[in-house]
């Protein structure tokens, strides 16, 4: 009775082996592992500062070129952008700040002790390269690059259109000596606040300590 059972067991085992062999033959080998992804490429360098175009940009550029035309020679030009010529260069609000600063100084020398347009007190000949970076119908941003006695200078401008003409609303000079200084407007506002502070009360003579 055991022989038939053994033969049946062997037949079943042989069938299982044949089925396993057939399944293995049908299976495709697994694809090779992909190499690790290459490191991401470094981000592209920042694009150069944009340059604006159009009628407003051309008008802003012509205005600033006209302002700096006064600096092509130090001989014979009485241009005074922070004095008598201020209305032709700066907006009315800057004029108001300058007038208030002058009033509070009462003839003393304040923080504005030079010409901010050239960042200098003396110069020989200045030729500025004007770049207009952005414009809207009423505002613009621009810059000027030039040299004063071989020293490179850079000015950034915020401009507004006032009564149909472009005027400087604020400006900031950037140089190796002062790369992060206050703007002209910030300097005036700070000085006005300081000048408006009440002076420290001096002790009365009889109250002085012995």
mmCIF file of C-alpha atoms in Angstrom:
data_model
loop_
_atom_site.group_PDB
_atom_site.id
_atom_site.type_symbol
_atom_site.label_atom_id
_atom_site.label_comp_id
_atom_site.label_asym_id
_atom_site.label_seq_id
_atom_site.Cartn_x
_atom_site.Cartn_y
_atom_site.Cartn_z
ATOM 1 C CA UNK A 1 0.000 0.000 0.000
ATOM 2 C CA UNK A 2 2.918 2.314 0.507
ATOM 3 C CA UNK A 3 4.358 2.012 -2.987
ATOM 4 C CA UNK A 4 1.503 3.769 -4.802
ATOM 5 C CA UNK A 5 1.539 6.591 -2.250
ATOM 6 C CA UNK A 6 5.275 7.046 -2.735
ATOM 7 C CA UNK A 7 4.895 7.138 -6.494
ATOM 8 C CA UNK A 8 2.135 9.737 -6.172
ATOM 9 C CA UNK A 9 4.277 11.858 -3.862
ATOM 10 C CA UNK A 10 7.183 11.689 -6.293
ATOM 11 C CA UNK A 11 4.887 12.656 -9.189
ATOM 12 C CA UNK A 12 3.589 15.685 -7.284
ATOM 13 C CA UNK A 13 7.130 16.746 -6.335
ATOM 14 C CA UNK A 14 8.319 16.449 -9.923
ATOM 15 C CA UNK A 15 5.379 18.542 -11.101
ATOM 16 C CA UNK A 16 6.148 21.271 -8.610
ATOM 17 C CA UNK A 17 9.798 21.390 -9.666
ATOM 18 C CA UNK A 18 8.811 21.585 -13.342
ATOM 19 C CA UNK A 19 6.355 24.424 -12.633
ATOM 20 C CA UNK A 20 8.983 26.364 -10.648
ATOM 21 C CA UNK A 21 11.526 25.946 -13.450
ATOM 22 C CA UNK A 22 9.012 27.127 -16.036
ATOM 23 C CA UNK A 23 8.101 30.214 -13.958
ATOM 24 C CA UNK A 24 11.737 31.122 -13.449
ATOM 25 C CA UNK A 25 12.401 30.868 -17.175
ATOM 26 C CA UNK A 26 9.505 33.240 -17.940
ATOM 27 C CA UNK A 27 10.577 35.910 -15.484
ATOM 28 C CA UNK A 28 12.842 38.684 -16.860
ATOM 29 C CA UNK A 29 15.875 39.676 -14.892
ATOM 30 C CA UNK A 30 15.469 42.869 -12.846
ATOM 31 C CA UNK A 31 16.933 45.965 -14.547
ATOM 32 C CA UNK A 32 20.197 47.225 -13.089
ATOM 33 C CA UNK A 33 19.896 49.864 -10.417
ATOM 34 C CA UNK A 34 20.010 53.408 -11.732
ATOM 35 C CA UNK A 35 23.086 55.397 -10.798
ATOM 36 C CA UNK A 36 22.481 58.094 -8.204
ATOM 37 C CA UNK A 37 21.162 61.306 -9.667
ATOM 38 C CA UNK A 38 23.786 63.874 -10.429
ATOM 39 C CA UNK A 39 23.992 66.817 -8.085
ATOM 40 C CA UNK A 40 21.735 69.681 -9.074
ATOM 41 C CA UNK A 41 23.425 72.292 -11.180
ATOM 42 C CA UNK A 42 24.216 75.496 -9.296
ATOM 43 C CA UNK A 43 21.681 78.272 -9.649
ATOM 44 C CA UNK A 44 22.344 80.653 -12.476
ATOM 45 C CA UNK A 45 23.961 83.919 -11.562
ATOM 46 C CA UNK A 46 21.609 86.820 -10.962
ATOM 47 C CA UNK A 47 20.676 88.636 -14.117
ATOM 48 C CA UNK A 48 22.109 92.105 -14.585
ATOM 49 C CA UNK A 49 19.966 94.945 -13.321
ATOM 50 C CA UNK A 50 17.223 95.589 -15.836
ATOM 51 C CA UNK A 51 17.331 98.624 -18.069
ATOM 52 C CA UNK A 52 14.054 100.380 -18.789
ATOM 53 C CA UNK A 53 13.043 101.567 -22.242
ATOM 54 C CA UNK A 54 10.302 103.770 -23.626
ATOM 55 C CA UNK A 55 9.468 107.499 -23.639
ATOM 56 C CA UNK A 56 9.536 107.893 -19.836
ATOM 57 C CA UNK A 57 12.898 106.131 -19.576
ATOM 58 C CA UNK A 58 14.322 108.372 -22.299
ATOM 59 C CA UNK A 59 12.975 111.462 -20.527
ATOM 60 C CA UNK A 60 14.508 110.406 -17.192
ATOM 61 C CA UNK A 61 17.847 109.730 -18.860
ATOM 62 C CA UNK A 62 17.801 113.096 -20.644
ATOM 63 C CA UNK A 63 16.969 114.873 -17.380
ATOM 64 C CA UNK A 64 19.863 113.301 -15.444
ATOM 65 C CA UNK A 65 22.245 113.798 -18.350
ATOM 66 C CA UNK A 66 21.282 117.460 -18.331
ATOM 67 C CA UNK A 67 21.971 117.670 -14.601
ATOM 68 C CA UNK A 68 25.409 116.089 -14.941
ATOM 69 C CA UNK A 69 26.260 118.216 -17.962
ATOM 70 C CA UNK A 70 27.044 120.966 -15.427
ATOM 71 C CA UNK A 71 29.959 118.848 -14.164
ATOM 72 C CA UNK A 72 31.816 118.370 -17.440
ATOM 73 C CA UNK A 73 34.090 121.221 -16.423
ATOM 74 C CA UNK A 74 34.785 122.823 -13.077
ATOM 75 C CA UNK A 75 35.467 126.159 -14.755
ATOM 76 C CA UNK A 76 32.819 128.846 -15.013
ATOM 77 C CA UNK A 77 29.740 126.850 -13.948
ATOM 78 C CA UNK A 78 27.860 128.213 -10.939
ATOM 79 C CA UNK A 79 25.425 125.277 -10.756
ATOM 80 C CA UNK A 80 24.160 124.841 -7.176
ATOM 81 C CA UNK A 81 21.808 121.816 -7.025
ATOM 82 C CA UNK A 82 21.272 122.020 -3.262
ATOM 83 C CA UNK A 83 20.871 125.796 -3.271
ATOM 84 C CA UNK A 84 19.510 128.192 -5.888
ATOM 85 C CA UNK A 85 19.115 125.444 -8.533
ATOM 86 C CA UNK A 86 17.332 123.028 -6.220
ATOM 87 C CA UNK A 87 13.855 123.484 -7.842
ATOM 88 C CA UNK A 88 15.306 122.454 -11.232
ATOM 89 C CA UNK A 89 16.805 119.261 -9.785
ATOM 90 C CA UNK A 90 14.770 118.034 -6.782
ATOM 91 C CA UNK A 91 11.046 117.721 -6.106
ATOM 92 C CA UNK A 92 9.051 120.123 -3.936
ATOM 93 C CA UNK A 93 9.137 117.830 -0.918
ATOM 94 C CA UNK A 94 12.935 117.777 -0.974
ATOM 95 C CA UNK A 95 12.825 121.570 -1.176
ATOM 96 C CA UNK A 96 10.636 121.642 1.920
ATOM 97 C CA UNK A 97 13.077 119.421 3.829
ATOM 98 C CA UNK A 98 16.064 121.529 2.797
ATOM 99 C CA UNK A 99 14.302 124.745 3.862
ATOM 100 C CA UNK A 100 13.374 123.301 7.269
ATOM 101 C CA UNK A 101 16.902 121.986 7.815
ATOM 102 C CA UNK A 102 18.379 125.387 6.949
ATOM 103 C CA UNK A 103 15.966 127.153 9.297
ATOM 104 C CA UNK A 104 16.810 124.906 12.225
ATOM 105 C CA UNK A 105 20.566 125.120 11.620
ATOM 106 C CA UNK A 106 20.424 128.942 12.014
ATOM 107 C CA UNK A 107 23.504 129.466 9.900
ATOM 108 C CA UNK A 108 25.503 126.551 11.273
ATOM 109 C CA UNK A 109 27.014 123.893 9.006
ATOM 110 C CA UNK A 110 24.913 120.756 8.963
ATOM 111 C CA UNK A 111 25.205 117.239 7.603
ATOM 112 C CA UNK A 112 24.939 118.410 3.985
ATOM 113 C CA UNK A 113 28.470 119.747 3.673
ATOM 114 C CA UNK A 114 29.154 118.888 0.036
ATOM 115 C CA UNK A 115 27.591 118.279 -3.349
ATOM 116 C CA UNK A 116 25.711 114.981 -3.199
ATOM 117 C CA UNK A 117 25.374 114.724 -6.974
ATOM 118 C CA UNK A 118 29.131 114.362 -7.387
ATOM 119 C CA UNK A 119 29.866 113.184 -3.814
ATOM 120 C CA UNK A 120 32.540 115.828 -3.730
ATOM 121 C CA UNK A 121 33.497 119.352 -2.815
ATOM 122 C CA UNK A 122 35.938 119.759 -5.706
ATOM 123 C CA UNK A 123 36.227 118.090 -9.099
ATOM 124 C CA UNK A 124 37.998 118.468 -12.411
ATOM 125 C CA UNK A 125 35.718 116.989 -15.060
ATOM 126 C CA UNK A 126 32.883 114.505 -14.603
ATOM 127 C CA UNK A 127 31.181 112.505 -17.325
ATOM 128 C CA UNK A 128 28.379 110.357 -15.909
ATOM 129 C CA UNK A 129 26.906 107.205 -17.417
ATOM 130 C CA UNK A 130 23.162 107.214 -16.730
ATOM 131 C CA UNK A 131 21.134 103.985 -16.494
ATOM 132 C CA UNK A 132 17.356 103.978 -16.062
ATOM 133 C CA UNK A 133 16.259 100.798 -14.293
ATOM 134 C CA UNK A 134 12.483 101.143 -14.089
ATOM 135 C CA UNK A 135 9.697 103.610 -14.793
ATOM 136 C CA UNK A 136 5.995 104.104 -14.226
ATOM 137 C CA UNK A 137 3.994 107.100 -15.482
ATOM 138 C CA UNK A 138 4.924 108.990 -12.283
ATOM 139 C CA UNK A 139 8.030 107.352 -10.752
ATOM 140 C CA UNK A 140 11.401 106.034 -11.875
ATOM 141 C CA UNK A 141 14.613 104.509 -10.578
ATOM 142 C CA UNK A 142 17.960 105.305 -12.162
ATOM 143 C CA UNK A 143 21.675 105.434 -11.401
ATOM 144 C CA UNK A 144 24.756 107.385 -12.385
ATOM 145 C CA UNK A 145 28.330 106.092 -12.579
ATOM 146 C CA UNK A 146 31.273 108.448 -12.847
ATOM 147 C CA UNK A 147 34.726 109.228 -11.535
ATOM 148 C CA UNK A 148 36.003 112.104 -9.415
ATOM 149 C CA UNK A 149 39.779 112.371 -9.698
ATOM 150 C CA UNK A 150 39.979 108.680 -10.732
ATOM 151 C CA UNK A 151 37.793 107.604 -7.798
ATOM 152 C CA UNK A 152 34.769 105.594 -8.948
ATOM 153 C CA UNK A 153 31.406 106.803 -7.641
ATOM 154 C CA UNK A 154 27.859 105.524 -7.966
ATOM 155 C CA UNK A 155 24.564 107.305 -7.237
ATOM 156 C CA UNK A 156 21.115 105.711 -7.034
ATOM 157 C CA UNK A 157 18.067 107.888 -7.682
ATOM 158 C CA UNK A 158 14.356 107.747 -6.939
ATOM 159 C CA UNK A 159 12.573 110.166 -9.246
ATOM 160 C CA UNK A 160 9.035 111.490 -9.532
ATOM 161 C CA UNK A 161 7.220 113.276 -12.319
ATOM 162 C CA UNK A 162 6.067 116.599 -10.939
ATOM 163 C CA UNK A 163 4.126 119.154 -13.008
ATOM 164 C CA UNK A 164 5.044 117.156 -16.108
ATOM 165 C CA UNK A 165 8.812 117.203 -15.424
ATOM 166 C CA UNK A 166 11.087 114.616 -13.815
ATOM 167 C CA UNK A 167 12.702 115.560 -10.524
ATOM 168 C CA UNK A 168 14.841 113.710 -7.959
ATOM 169 C CA UNK A 169 12.810 112.630 -4.922
ATOM 170 C CA UNK A 170 15.727 110.967 -3.136
ATOM 171 C CA UNK A 171 19.242 109.793 -3.838
ATOM 172 C CA UNK A 172 21.920 107.663 -2.247
ATOM 173 C CA UNK A 173 25.624 107.850 -2.960
ATOM 174 C CA UNK A 174 27.602 104.614 -2.906
ATOM 175 C CA UNK A 175 31.378 104.647 -2.694
ATOM 176 C CA UNK A 176 34.179 102.555 -1.275
ATOM 177 C CA UNK A 177 34.345 104.975 1.655
ATOM 178 C CA UNK A 178 30.623 104.856 2.404
ATOM 179 C CA UNK A 179 28.898 101.810 0.843
ATOM 180 C CA UNK A 180 25.838 101.789 3.136
ATOM 181 C CA UNK A 181 25.233 105.408 4.060
ATOM 182 C CA UNK A 182 21.916 107.151 4.546
ATOM 183 C CA UNK A 183 20.123 108.639 1.588
ATOM 184 C CA UNK A 184 19.877 112.407 1.213
ATOM 185 C CA UNK A 185 16.274 112.382 2.436
ATOM 186 C CA UNK A 186 17.113 110.135 5.409
ATOM 187 C CA UNK A 187 20.042 112.388 6.330
ATOM 188 C CA UNK A 188 17.882 115.524 6.290
ATOM 189 C CA UNK A 189 15.044 113.892 8.228
ATOM 190 C CA UNK A 190 17.471 112.600 10.876
ATOM 191 C CA UNK A 191 19.128 115.997 11.259
ATOM 192 C CA UNK A 192 15.767 117.772 11.511
ATOM 193 C CA UNK A 193 14.648 115.375 14.274
ATOM 194 C CA UNK A 194 17.899 115.972 16.164
ATOM 195 C CA UNK A 195 17.639 119.748 15.817
ATOM 196 C CA UNK A 196 14.044 119.725 17.042
ATOM 197 C CA UNK A 197 14.947 117.973 20.278
ATOM 198 C CA UNK A 198 14.867 120.351 23.250
ATOM 199 C CA UNK A 199 18.304 121.346 24.432
ATOM 200 C CA UNK A 200 19.414 119.937 27.770
ATOM 201 C CA UNK A 201 18.548 122.392 30.523
ATOM 202 C CA UNK A 202 21.621 123.975 32.053
ATOM 203 C CA UNK A 203 21.692 124.082 35.875
ATOM 204 C CA UNK A 204 21.037 127.462 37.486
ATOM 205 C CA UNK A 205 24.177 128.856 39.055
ATOM 206 C CA UNK A 206 22.728 128.783 42.594
ATOM 207 C CA UNK A 207 21.746 125.105 42.142
ATOM 208 C CA UNK A 208 25.222 123.911 41.195
ATOM 209 C CA UNK A 209 26.829 121.487 43.586
ATOM 210 C CA UNK A 210 29.690 122.950 45.638
#
